[in-house]
Coordinates of C-alpha atoms and ligand atoms in Angstrom, one line a residue:
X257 CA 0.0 0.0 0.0
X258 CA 1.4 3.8 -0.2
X259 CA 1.5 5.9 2.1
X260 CA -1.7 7.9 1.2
X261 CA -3.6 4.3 1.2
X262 CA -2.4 3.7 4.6
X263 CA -3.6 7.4 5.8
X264 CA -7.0 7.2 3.7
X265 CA -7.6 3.4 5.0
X266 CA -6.3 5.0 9.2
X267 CA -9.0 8.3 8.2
X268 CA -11.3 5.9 7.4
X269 CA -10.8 3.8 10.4
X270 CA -10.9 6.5 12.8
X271 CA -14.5 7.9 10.8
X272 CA -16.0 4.5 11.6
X273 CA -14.7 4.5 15.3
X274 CA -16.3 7.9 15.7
X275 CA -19.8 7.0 14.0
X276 CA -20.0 4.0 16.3
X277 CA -19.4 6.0 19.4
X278 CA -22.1 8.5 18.2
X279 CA -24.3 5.9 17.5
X280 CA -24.3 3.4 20.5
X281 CA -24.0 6.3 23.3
X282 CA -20.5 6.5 23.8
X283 CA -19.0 10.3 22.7
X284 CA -21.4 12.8 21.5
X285 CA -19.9 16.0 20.2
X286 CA -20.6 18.8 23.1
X287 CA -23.1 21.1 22.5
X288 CA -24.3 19.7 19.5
X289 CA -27.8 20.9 19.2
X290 CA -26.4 24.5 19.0
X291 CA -24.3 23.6 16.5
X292 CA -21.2 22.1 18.7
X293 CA -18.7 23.5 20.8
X294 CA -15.0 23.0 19.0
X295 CA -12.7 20.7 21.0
X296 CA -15.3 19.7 23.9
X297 CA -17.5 16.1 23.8
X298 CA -20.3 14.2 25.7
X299 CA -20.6 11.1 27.0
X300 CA -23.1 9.0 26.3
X301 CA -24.5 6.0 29.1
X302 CA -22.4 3.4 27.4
X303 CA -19.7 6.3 27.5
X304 CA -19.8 6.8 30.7
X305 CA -19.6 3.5 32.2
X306 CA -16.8 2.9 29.8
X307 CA -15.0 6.0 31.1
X308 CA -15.9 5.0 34.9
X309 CA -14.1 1.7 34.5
X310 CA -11.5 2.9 33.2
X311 CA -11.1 5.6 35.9
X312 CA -12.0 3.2 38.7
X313 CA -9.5 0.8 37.7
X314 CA -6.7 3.5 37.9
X315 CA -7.3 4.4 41.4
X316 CA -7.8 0.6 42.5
X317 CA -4.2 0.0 40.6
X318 CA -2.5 3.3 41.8
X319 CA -4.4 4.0 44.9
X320 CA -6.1 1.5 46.5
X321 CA -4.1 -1.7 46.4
X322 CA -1.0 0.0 47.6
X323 CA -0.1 1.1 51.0
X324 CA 2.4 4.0 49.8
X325 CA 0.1 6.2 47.6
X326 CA -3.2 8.3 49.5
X327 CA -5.3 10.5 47.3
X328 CA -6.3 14.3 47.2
X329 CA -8.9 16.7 45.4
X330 CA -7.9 19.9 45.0
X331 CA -10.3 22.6 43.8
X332 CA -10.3 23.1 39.9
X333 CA -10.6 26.4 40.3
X334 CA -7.0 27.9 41.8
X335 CA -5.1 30.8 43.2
X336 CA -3.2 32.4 40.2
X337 CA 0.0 32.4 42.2
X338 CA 0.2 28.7 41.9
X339 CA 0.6 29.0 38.3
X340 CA 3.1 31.4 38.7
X341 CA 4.9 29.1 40.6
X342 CA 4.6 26.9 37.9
X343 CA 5.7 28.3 35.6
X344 CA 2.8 28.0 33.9
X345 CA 1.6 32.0 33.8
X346 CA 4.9 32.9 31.9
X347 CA 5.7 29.3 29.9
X348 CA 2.5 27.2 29.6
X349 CA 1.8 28.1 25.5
X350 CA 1.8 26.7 22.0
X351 CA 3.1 28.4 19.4
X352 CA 0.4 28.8 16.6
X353 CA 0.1 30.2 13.5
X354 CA -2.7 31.3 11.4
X355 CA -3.8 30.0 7.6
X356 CA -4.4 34.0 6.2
X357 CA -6.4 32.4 3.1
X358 CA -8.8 30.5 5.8
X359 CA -8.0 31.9 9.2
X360 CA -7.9 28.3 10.4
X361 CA -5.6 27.7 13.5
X362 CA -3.1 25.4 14.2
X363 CA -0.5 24.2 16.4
X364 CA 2.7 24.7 14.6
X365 CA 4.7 22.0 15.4
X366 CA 1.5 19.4 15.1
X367 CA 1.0 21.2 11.7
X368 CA 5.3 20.6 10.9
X369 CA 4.9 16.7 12.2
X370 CA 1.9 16.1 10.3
X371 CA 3.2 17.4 7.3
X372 CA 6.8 17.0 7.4
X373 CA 7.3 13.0 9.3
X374 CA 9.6 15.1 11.7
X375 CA 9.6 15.7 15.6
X376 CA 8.9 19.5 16.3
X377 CA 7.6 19.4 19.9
X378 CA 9.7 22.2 22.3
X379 CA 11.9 23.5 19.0
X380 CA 12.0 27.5 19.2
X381 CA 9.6 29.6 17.4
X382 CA 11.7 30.7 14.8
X383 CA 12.9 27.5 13.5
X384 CA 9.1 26.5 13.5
X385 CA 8.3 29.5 11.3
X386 CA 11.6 28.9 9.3
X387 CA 10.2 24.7 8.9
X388 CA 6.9 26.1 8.3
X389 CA 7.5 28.6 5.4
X390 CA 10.8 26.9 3.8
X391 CA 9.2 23.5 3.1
X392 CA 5.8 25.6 2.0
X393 CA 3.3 23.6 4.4
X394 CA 0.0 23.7 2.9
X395 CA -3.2 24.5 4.9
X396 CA -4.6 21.5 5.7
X397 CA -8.0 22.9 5.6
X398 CA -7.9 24.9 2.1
X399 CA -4.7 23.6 0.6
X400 CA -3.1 27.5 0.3
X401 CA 0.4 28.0 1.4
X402 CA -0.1 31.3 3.4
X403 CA 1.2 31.7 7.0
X404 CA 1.1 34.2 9.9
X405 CA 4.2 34.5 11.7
X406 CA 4.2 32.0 14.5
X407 CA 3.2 33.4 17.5
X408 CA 2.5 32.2 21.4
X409 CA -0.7 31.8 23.2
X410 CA -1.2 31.0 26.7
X411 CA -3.4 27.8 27.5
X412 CA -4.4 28.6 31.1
X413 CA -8.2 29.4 31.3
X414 CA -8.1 32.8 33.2
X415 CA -11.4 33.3 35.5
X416 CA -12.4 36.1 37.3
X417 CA -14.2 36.2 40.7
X418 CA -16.6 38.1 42.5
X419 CA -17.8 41.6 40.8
X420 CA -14.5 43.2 40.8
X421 CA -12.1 42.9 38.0
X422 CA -8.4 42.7 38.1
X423 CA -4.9 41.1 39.7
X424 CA -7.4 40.3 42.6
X425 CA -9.9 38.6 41.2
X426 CA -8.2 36.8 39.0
X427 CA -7.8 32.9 39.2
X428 CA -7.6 30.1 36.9
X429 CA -8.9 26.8 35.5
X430 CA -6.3 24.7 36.4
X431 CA -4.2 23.5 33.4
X432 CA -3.4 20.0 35.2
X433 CA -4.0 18.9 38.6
X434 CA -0.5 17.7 39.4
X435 CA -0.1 21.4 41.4
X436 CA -2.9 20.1 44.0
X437 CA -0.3 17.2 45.3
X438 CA 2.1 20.1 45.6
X439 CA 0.5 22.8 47.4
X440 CA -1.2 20.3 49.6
X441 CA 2.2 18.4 50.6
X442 CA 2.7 19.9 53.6
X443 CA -1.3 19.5 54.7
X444 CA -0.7 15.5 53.4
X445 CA 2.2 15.2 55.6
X446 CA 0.5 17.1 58.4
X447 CA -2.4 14.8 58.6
X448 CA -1.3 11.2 58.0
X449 CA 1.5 8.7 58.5
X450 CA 2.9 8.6 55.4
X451 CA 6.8 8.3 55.3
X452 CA 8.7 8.8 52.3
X453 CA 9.1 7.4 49.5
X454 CA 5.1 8.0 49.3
X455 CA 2.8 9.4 46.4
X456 CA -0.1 11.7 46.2
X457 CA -2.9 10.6 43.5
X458 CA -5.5 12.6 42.1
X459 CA -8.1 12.3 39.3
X460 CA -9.9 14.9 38.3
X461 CA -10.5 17.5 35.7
X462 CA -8.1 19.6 33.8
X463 CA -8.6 23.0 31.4
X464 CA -6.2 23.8 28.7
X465 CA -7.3 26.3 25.6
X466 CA -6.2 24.1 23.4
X467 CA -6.6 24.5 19.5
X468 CA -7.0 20.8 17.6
X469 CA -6.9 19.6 14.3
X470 CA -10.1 16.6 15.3
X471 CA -9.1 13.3 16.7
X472 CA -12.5 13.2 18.7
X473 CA -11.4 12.7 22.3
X474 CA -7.9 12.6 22.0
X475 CA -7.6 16.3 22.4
X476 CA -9.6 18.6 24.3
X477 CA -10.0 21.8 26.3
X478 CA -11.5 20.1 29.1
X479 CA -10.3 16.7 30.1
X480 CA -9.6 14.4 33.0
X481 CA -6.3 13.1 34.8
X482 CA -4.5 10.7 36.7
X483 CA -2.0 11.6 38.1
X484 CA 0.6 10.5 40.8
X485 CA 3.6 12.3 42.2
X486 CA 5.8 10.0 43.8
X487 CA 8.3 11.6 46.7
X488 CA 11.6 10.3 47.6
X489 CA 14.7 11.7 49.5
X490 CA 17.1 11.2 46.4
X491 CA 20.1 10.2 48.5
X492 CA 18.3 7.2 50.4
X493 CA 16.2 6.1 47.2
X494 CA 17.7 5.3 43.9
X495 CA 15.8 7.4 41.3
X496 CA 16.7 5.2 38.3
X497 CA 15.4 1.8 39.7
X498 CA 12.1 3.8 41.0
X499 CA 11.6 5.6 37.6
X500 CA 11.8 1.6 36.2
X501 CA 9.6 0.7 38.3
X502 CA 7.4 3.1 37.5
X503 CA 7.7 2.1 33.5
X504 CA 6.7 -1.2 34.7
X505 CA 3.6 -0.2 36.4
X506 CA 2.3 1.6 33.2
X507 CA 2.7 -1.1 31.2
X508 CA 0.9 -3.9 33.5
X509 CA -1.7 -1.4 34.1
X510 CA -2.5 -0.8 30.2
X511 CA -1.9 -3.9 29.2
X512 CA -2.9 -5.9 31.6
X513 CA -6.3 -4.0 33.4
X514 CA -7.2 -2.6 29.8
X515 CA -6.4 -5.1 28.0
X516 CA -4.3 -3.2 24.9
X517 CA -2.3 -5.6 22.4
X518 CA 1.4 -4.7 23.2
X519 CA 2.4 -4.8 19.4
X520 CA 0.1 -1.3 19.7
X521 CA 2.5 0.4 22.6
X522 CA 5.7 1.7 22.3
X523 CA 8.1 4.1 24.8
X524 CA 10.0 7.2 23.3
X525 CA 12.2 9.2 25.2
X526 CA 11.8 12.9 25.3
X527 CA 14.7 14.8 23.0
X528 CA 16.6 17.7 24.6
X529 CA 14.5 20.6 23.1
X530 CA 11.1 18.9 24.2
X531 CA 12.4 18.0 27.5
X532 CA 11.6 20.5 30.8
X533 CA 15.1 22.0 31.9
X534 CA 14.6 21.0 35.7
X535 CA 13.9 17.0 34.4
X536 CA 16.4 14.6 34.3
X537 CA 14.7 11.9 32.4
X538 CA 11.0 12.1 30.6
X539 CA 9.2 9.4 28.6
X540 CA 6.4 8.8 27.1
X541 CA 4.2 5.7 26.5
X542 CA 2.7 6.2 23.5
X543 CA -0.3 4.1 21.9
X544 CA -0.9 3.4 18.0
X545 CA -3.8 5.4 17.5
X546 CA -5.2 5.5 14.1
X547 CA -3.5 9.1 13.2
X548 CA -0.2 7.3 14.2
X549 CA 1.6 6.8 17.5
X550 CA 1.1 9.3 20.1
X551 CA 1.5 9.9 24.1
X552 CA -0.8 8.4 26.1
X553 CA 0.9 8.8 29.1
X554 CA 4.3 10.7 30.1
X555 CA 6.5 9.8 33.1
X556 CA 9.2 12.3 34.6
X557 CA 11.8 12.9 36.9
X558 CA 11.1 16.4 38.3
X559 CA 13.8 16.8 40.8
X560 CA 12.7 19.0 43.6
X561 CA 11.8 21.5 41.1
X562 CA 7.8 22.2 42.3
X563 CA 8.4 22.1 45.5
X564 CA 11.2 24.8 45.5
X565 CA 9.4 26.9 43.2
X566 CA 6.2 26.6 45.8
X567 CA 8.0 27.2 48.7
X568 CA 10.2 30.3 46.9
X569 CA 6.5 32.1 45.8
X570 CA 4.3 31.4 48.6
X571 CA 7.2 31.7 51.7
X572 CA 6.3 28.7 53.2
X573 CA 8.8 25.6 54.2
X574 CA 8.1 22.6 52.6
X575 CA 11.2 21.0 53.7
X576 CA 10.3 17.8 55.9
X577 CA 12.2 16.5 58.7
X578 CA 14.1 13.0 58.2
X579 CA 13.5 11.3 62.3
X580 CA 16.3 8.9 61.2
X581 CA 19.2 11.7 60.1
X582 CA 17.3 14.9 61.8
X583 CA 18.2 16.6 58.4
X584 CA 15.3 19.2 56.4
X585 CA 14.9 17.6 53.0
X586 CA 13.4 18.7 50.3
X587 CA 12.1 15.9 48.5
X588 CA 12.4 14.8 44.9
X589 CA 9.5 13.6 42.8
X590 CA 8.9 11.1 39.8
X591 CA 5.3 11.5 38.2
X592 CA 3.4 9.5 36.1
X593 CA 0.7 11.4 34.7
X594 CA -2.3 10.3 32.0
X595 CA -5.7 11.5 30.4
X596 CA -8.5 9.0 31.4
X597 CA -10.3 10.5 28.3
X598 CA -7.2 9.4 26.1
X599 CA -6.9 5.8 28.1
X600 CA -10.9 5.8 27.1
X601 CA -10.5 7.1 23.2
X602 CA -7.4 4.0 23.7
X603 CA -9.2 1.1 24.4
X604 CA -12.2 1.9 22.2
X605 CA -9.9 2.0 19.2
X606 CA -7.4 -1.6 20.1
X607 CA -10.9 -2.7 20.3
X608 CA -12.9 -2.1 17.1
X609 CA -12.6 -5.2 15.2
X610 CA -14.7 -5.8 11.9
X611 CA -15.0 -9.3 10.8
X612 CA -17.1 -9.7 7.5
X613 CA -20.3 -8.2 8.3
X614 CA -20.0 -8.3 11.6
X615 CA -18.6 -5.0 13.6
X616 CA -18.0 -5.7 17.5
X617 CA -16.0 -4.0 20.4
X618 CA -13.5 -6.5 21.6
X619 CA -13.6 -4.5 24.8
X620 CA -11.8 -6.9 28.3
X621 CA -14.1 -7.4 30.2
X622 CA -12.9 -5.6 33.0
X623 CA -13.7 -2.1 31.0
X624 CA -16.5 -3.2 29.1
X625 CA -19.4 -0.7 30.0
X626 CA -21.7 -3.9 30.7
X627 CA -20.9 -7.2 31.4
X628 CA -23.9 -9.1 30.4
X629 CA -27.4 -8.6 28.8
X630 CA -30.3 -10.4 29.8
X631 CA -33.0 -11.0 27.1
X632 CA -36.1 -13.0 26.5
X633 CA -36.4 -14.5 23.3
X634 CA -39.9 -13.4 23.0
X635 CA -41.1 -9.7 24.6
X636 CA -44.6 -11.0 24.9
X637 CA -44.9 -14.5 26.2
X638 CA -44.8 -13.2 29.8
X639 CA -43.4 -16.7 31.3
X640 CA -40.2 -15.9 29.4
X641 CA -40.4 -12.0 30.4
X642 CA -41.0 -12.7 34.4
X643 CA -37.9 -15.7 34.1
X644 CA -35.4 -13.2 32.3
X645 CA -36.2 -10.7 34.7
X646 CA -35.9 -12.5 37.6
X647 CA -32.0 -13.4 36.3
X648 CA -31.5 -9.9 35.2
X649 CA -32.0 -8.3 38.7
X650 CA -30.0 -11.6 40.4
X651 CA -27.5 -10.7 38.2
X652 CA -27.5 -6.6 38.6
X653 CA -26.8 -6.8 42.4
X654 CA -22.9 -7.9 41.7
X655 CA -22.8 -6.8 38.3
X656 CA -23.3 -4.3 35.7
X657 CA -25.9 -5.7 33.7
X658 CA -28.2 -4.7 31.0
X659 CA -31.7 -5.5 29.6
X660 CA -33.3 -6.1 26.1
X661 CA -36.2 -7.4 24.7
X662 CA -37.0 -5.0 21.3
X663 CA -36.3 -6.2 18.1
X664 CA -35.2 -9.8 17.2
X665 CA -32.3 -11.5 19.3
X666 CA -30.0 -11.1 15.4
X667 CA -30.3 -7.4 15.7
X668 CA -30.1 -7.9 20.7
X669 CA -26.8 -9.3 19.3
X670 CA -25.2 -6.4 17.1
X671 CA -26.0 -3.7 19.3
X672 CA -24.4 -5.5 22.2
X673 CA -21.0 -5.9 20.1
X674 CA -21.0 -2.6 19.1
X675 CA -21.1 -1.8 22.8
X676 CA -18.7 -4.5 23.6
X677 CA -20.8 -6.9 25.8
X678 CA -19.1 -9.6 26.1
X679 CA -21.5 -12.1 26.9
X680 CA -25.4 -12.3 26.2
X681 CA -27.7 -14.4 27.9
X682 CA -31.1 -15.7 26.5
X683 CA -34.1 -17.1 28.4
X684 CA -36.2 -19.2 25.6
X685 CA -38.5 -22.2 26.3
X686 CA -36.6 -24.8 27.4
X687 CA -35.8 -22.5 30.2
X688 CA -38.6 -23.2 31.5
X689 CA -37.7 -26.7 31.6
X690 CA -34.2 -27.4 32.3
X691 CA -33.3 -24.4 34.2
X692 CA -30.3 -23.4 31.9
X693 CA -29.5 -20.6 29.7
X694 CA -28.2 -19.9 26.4
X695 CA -25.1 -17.4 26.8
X696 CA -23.3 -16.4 23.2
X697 CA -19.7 -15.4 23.7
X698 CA -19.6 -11.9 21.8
X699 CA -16.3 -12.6 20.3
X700 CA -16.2 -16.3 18.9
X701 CA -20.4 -16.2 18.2
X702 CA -20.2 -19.7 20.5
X703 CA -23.1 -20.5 22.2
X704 CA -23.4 -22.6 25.3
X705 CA -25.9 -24.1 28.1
X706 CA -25.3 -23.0 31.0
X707 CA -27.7 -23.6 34.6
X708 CA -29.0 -20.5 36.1
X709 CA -27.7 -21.0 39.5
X710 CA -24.0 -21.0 37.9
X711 CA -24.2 -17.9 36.1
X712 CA -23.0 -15.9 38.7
X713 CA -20.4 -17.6 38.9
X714 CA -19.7 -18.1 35.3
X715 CA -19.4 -14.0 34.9
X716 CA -17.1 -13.8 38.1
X717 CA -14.2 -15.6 36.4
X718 CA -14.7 -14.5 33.5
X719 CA -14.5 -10.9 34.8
X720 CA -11.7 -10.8 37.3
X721 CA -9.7 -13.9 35.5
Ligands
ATP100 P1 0.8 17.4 24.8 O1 2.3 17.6 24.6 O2 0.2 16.3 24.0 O3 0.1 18.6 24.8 P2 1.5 17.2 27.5 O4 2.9 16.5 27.4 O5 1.5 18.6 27.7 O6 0.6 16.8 26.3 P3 1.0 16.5 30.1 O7 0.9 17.8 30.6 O8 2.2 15.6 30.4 O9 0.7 16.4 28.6 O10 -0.4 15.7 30.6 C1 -0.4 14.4 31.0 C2 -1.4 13.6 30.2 O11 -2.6 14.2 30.1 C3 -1.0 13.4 28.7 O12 -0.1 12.3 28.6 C4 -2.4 13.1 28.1 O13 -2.7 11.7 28.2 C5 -3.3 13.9 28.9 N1 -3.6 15.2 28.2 C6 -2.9 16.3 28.2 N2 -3.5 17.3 27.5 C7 -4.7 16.8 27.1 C8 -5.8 17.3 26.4 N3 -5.9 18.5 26.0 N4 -6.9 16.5 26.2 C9 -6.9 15.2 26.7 N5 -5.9 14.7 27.4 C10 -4.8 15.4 27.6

């Protein structure tokens, strides 16, 4: 194939990803019945289970089943001085440029990369504008070859509060919630027995102004995180083995909770120009979406950068005492950090499988928004109805079940694969007689007997196997 096949056939794939998540309730695009909003989504109820799984499973992984992470939830909306701190005020923009035949926007180096096959994350603006205009980048919207300079904006969501308006007032969004383990450090430490090395989770939403060339979820203004920053006294901890260990985690917990085919996955390090001066190492896992391979997730080694910049803006010691040495430390901090909307737009995509006619989520059942649906094969012999039911709300009081009795069971079928449910279950006549089932295995089509009183236990170890 050449390389325009591969992109039209990837286009394509992505169209028919997107038209399914429209149609069976997983991503709607946001405010669509005024026309849309650009770069914000819905979700739908298959949608939001989806994205509740996938969130729930993160904190169980990251949080819950270990005894050296505890969790905060910092406000979203924040004191500007923390952004300060962060650098973010003065440092936290893209460098766009403008189409003057269109006035369509775009990131420059996304519109360099795209066009060009060529890293261009973190290069300075002038050798974007140089990349731009000596290689004659066409618009990808009209096709004409005529550029604004490239300029910077800020992607911090200013908001103003009370009546008043000025310095005062002024707040913002917050552009990612890894500042909420910071400024909260000293409270964490304050109220709990955690001892270093020790994390600080949080999931929650994030606010960037971001300008997006499509990609449905991938990229949007408002989105959700995970993620962790991990302290550790650098001279007691080695920071390499932890930041391995770390790589590992990442991995099991995509491929092994979610399910994602490895051949999919890849790691790049970050290059010197992309790379924040104060880390020492940054990497990213990135996933094969259809529009190529891009981050998913992005693990650093922050030093003791935040925390010095916290304690230098807002006068307060965040220096913690070691009992063992007596010595003030200021610790260091490693920090995974992920969108759960991108994890979400992830698995949806390693999932779509066509196979002749047939179009089905391959979705692990850990994630899958339901895990079984309950149907009688008739919707108006009421012996059938009052048996299915009876299963159905057995069923719904340990899991996530769903019921259907419109249509015929051909069409029950392909609306539960295009949600990815991987297993439905169908009260007919003989039922009534031999107290067994009929559950079809959403992706062989296999159909089996099984007795009612072992269905629970059927879907147990077939969920948490
Ligand atoms: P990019 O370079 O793609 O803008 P980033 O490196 O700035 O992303 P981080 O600040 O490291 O991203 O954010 C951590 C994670 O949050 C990313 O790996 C990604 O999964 C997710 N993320 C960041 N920005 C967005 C967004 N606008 N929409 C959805 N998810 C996002």
């Amino acid at each position: 194939m050449t390389k325009k096949e591969i992109m039209d056939e990837n286009k394509n794939l992505m169209e028919k990803i997107v038209a399914l998540c429209k149609r069976r309730g997983f991503i709607f695009p946001g405010s669509e019945i005024y026309g849309g909003l650009a770069n914000t989504y819905d979700y739908g109820p298959a949608g939001t289970e989806l994205m509740r799984n996938i969130r729930n499973l993160w904190w169980d992984f990251f949080v819950s089943q270990r005894d050296d992470v505890v969790g905060v939830e910092a406000s979203l909306v924040s004191h500007r001085k923390i952004w300060e701190a962060s650098g973010h005020v003065a440092g936290f923009a893209d460098a766009m440029v403008d189409c003057k035949n269109c006035q369509s926007r775009f990131r420059a180096d996304h519109l360099i990369e795209d066009s060009l096959d060529k890293k261009a994350e973190g290069l300075p603006m002038e050798e974007l504008d140089k990349l731009i205009k000596d290689n004659s980048i066409k618009c990808p919207k009209c096709g004409k070859s005529e550029w604004t300079d490239v300029r910077k904006f800020n992607q911090l969501f200013p908001v103003n509060l009370g009546i008043v308006q000025g310095d005062d007032s002024l707040a913002y969004l917050r552009g990612e919630t890894a500042q909420g383990m910071f400024i909260n450090f000293k409270n964490v430490i304050d109220s709990t027995r955690v001892r270093l090395p020790f994390g600080i989770a949080q999931n929650g939403k994030s606010f960037r102004n971001e300008i997006t060339p499509g990609n449905s979820i991938f990229r949007t203004i408002e989105f959700e995180q995970g993620e962790i920053e991990y302290f550790f006294d650098p001279e007691k901890t080695d920071w390499e083995e932890k930041y391995e260990e770390w790589k590992k985690l990442m991995w099991e917990f995509v491929t092994e909770k979610l399910g994602i085919q490895t051949d999919n996955l890849q790691w790049r390090t970050h290059t010197d120009e992309e790379r924040s001066f104060y880390s020492k190492r940054t990497e990213d896992l990135e996933y094969k979406f259809p529009f190529g391979f891009k981050e998913l997730w992005g693990l650093a080694y922050r030093t003791d950068y935040d925390l010095s910049q916290h304690q230098k803006f807002s006068g307060k010691d965040m220096t913690i005492l070691d009992p063992e040495t007596n010595k003030r430390i200021l610790p260091h901090v490693i920090e995974p950090a992920v969108g759960i909307n991108r994890l979400m737009l992830m698995v949806l995509a390693d999932a779509y499988t066509e196979e002749g006619e047939r179009v089905f989520l391959k979705l692990s059942p850990k994630v899958a928004p339901y895990k079984a649906a309950v149907f009688p094969l008739l919707h108006n012999k009421t012996e059938l109805v009052d048996k299915a039911r009876g299963i159905y709300k057995d069923l719904k009081k340990q899991f996530n079940v769903v019921w259907d009795d419109r249509g015929n069971i051909g069409k029950r079928y392909a609306s539960q694969d295009e949600i990815g449910t991987p297993f439905c279950i169908t009260v007919d006549f003989d039922t009534l007689n031999d107290g067994a089932v009929t559950v079809r295995d959403r992706d062989t089509a296999a159909q089996e007997r099984i007795k009612i009183e072992e269905l629970m236990k059927f879907l147990s170890e077939k969920i948490n196997d």
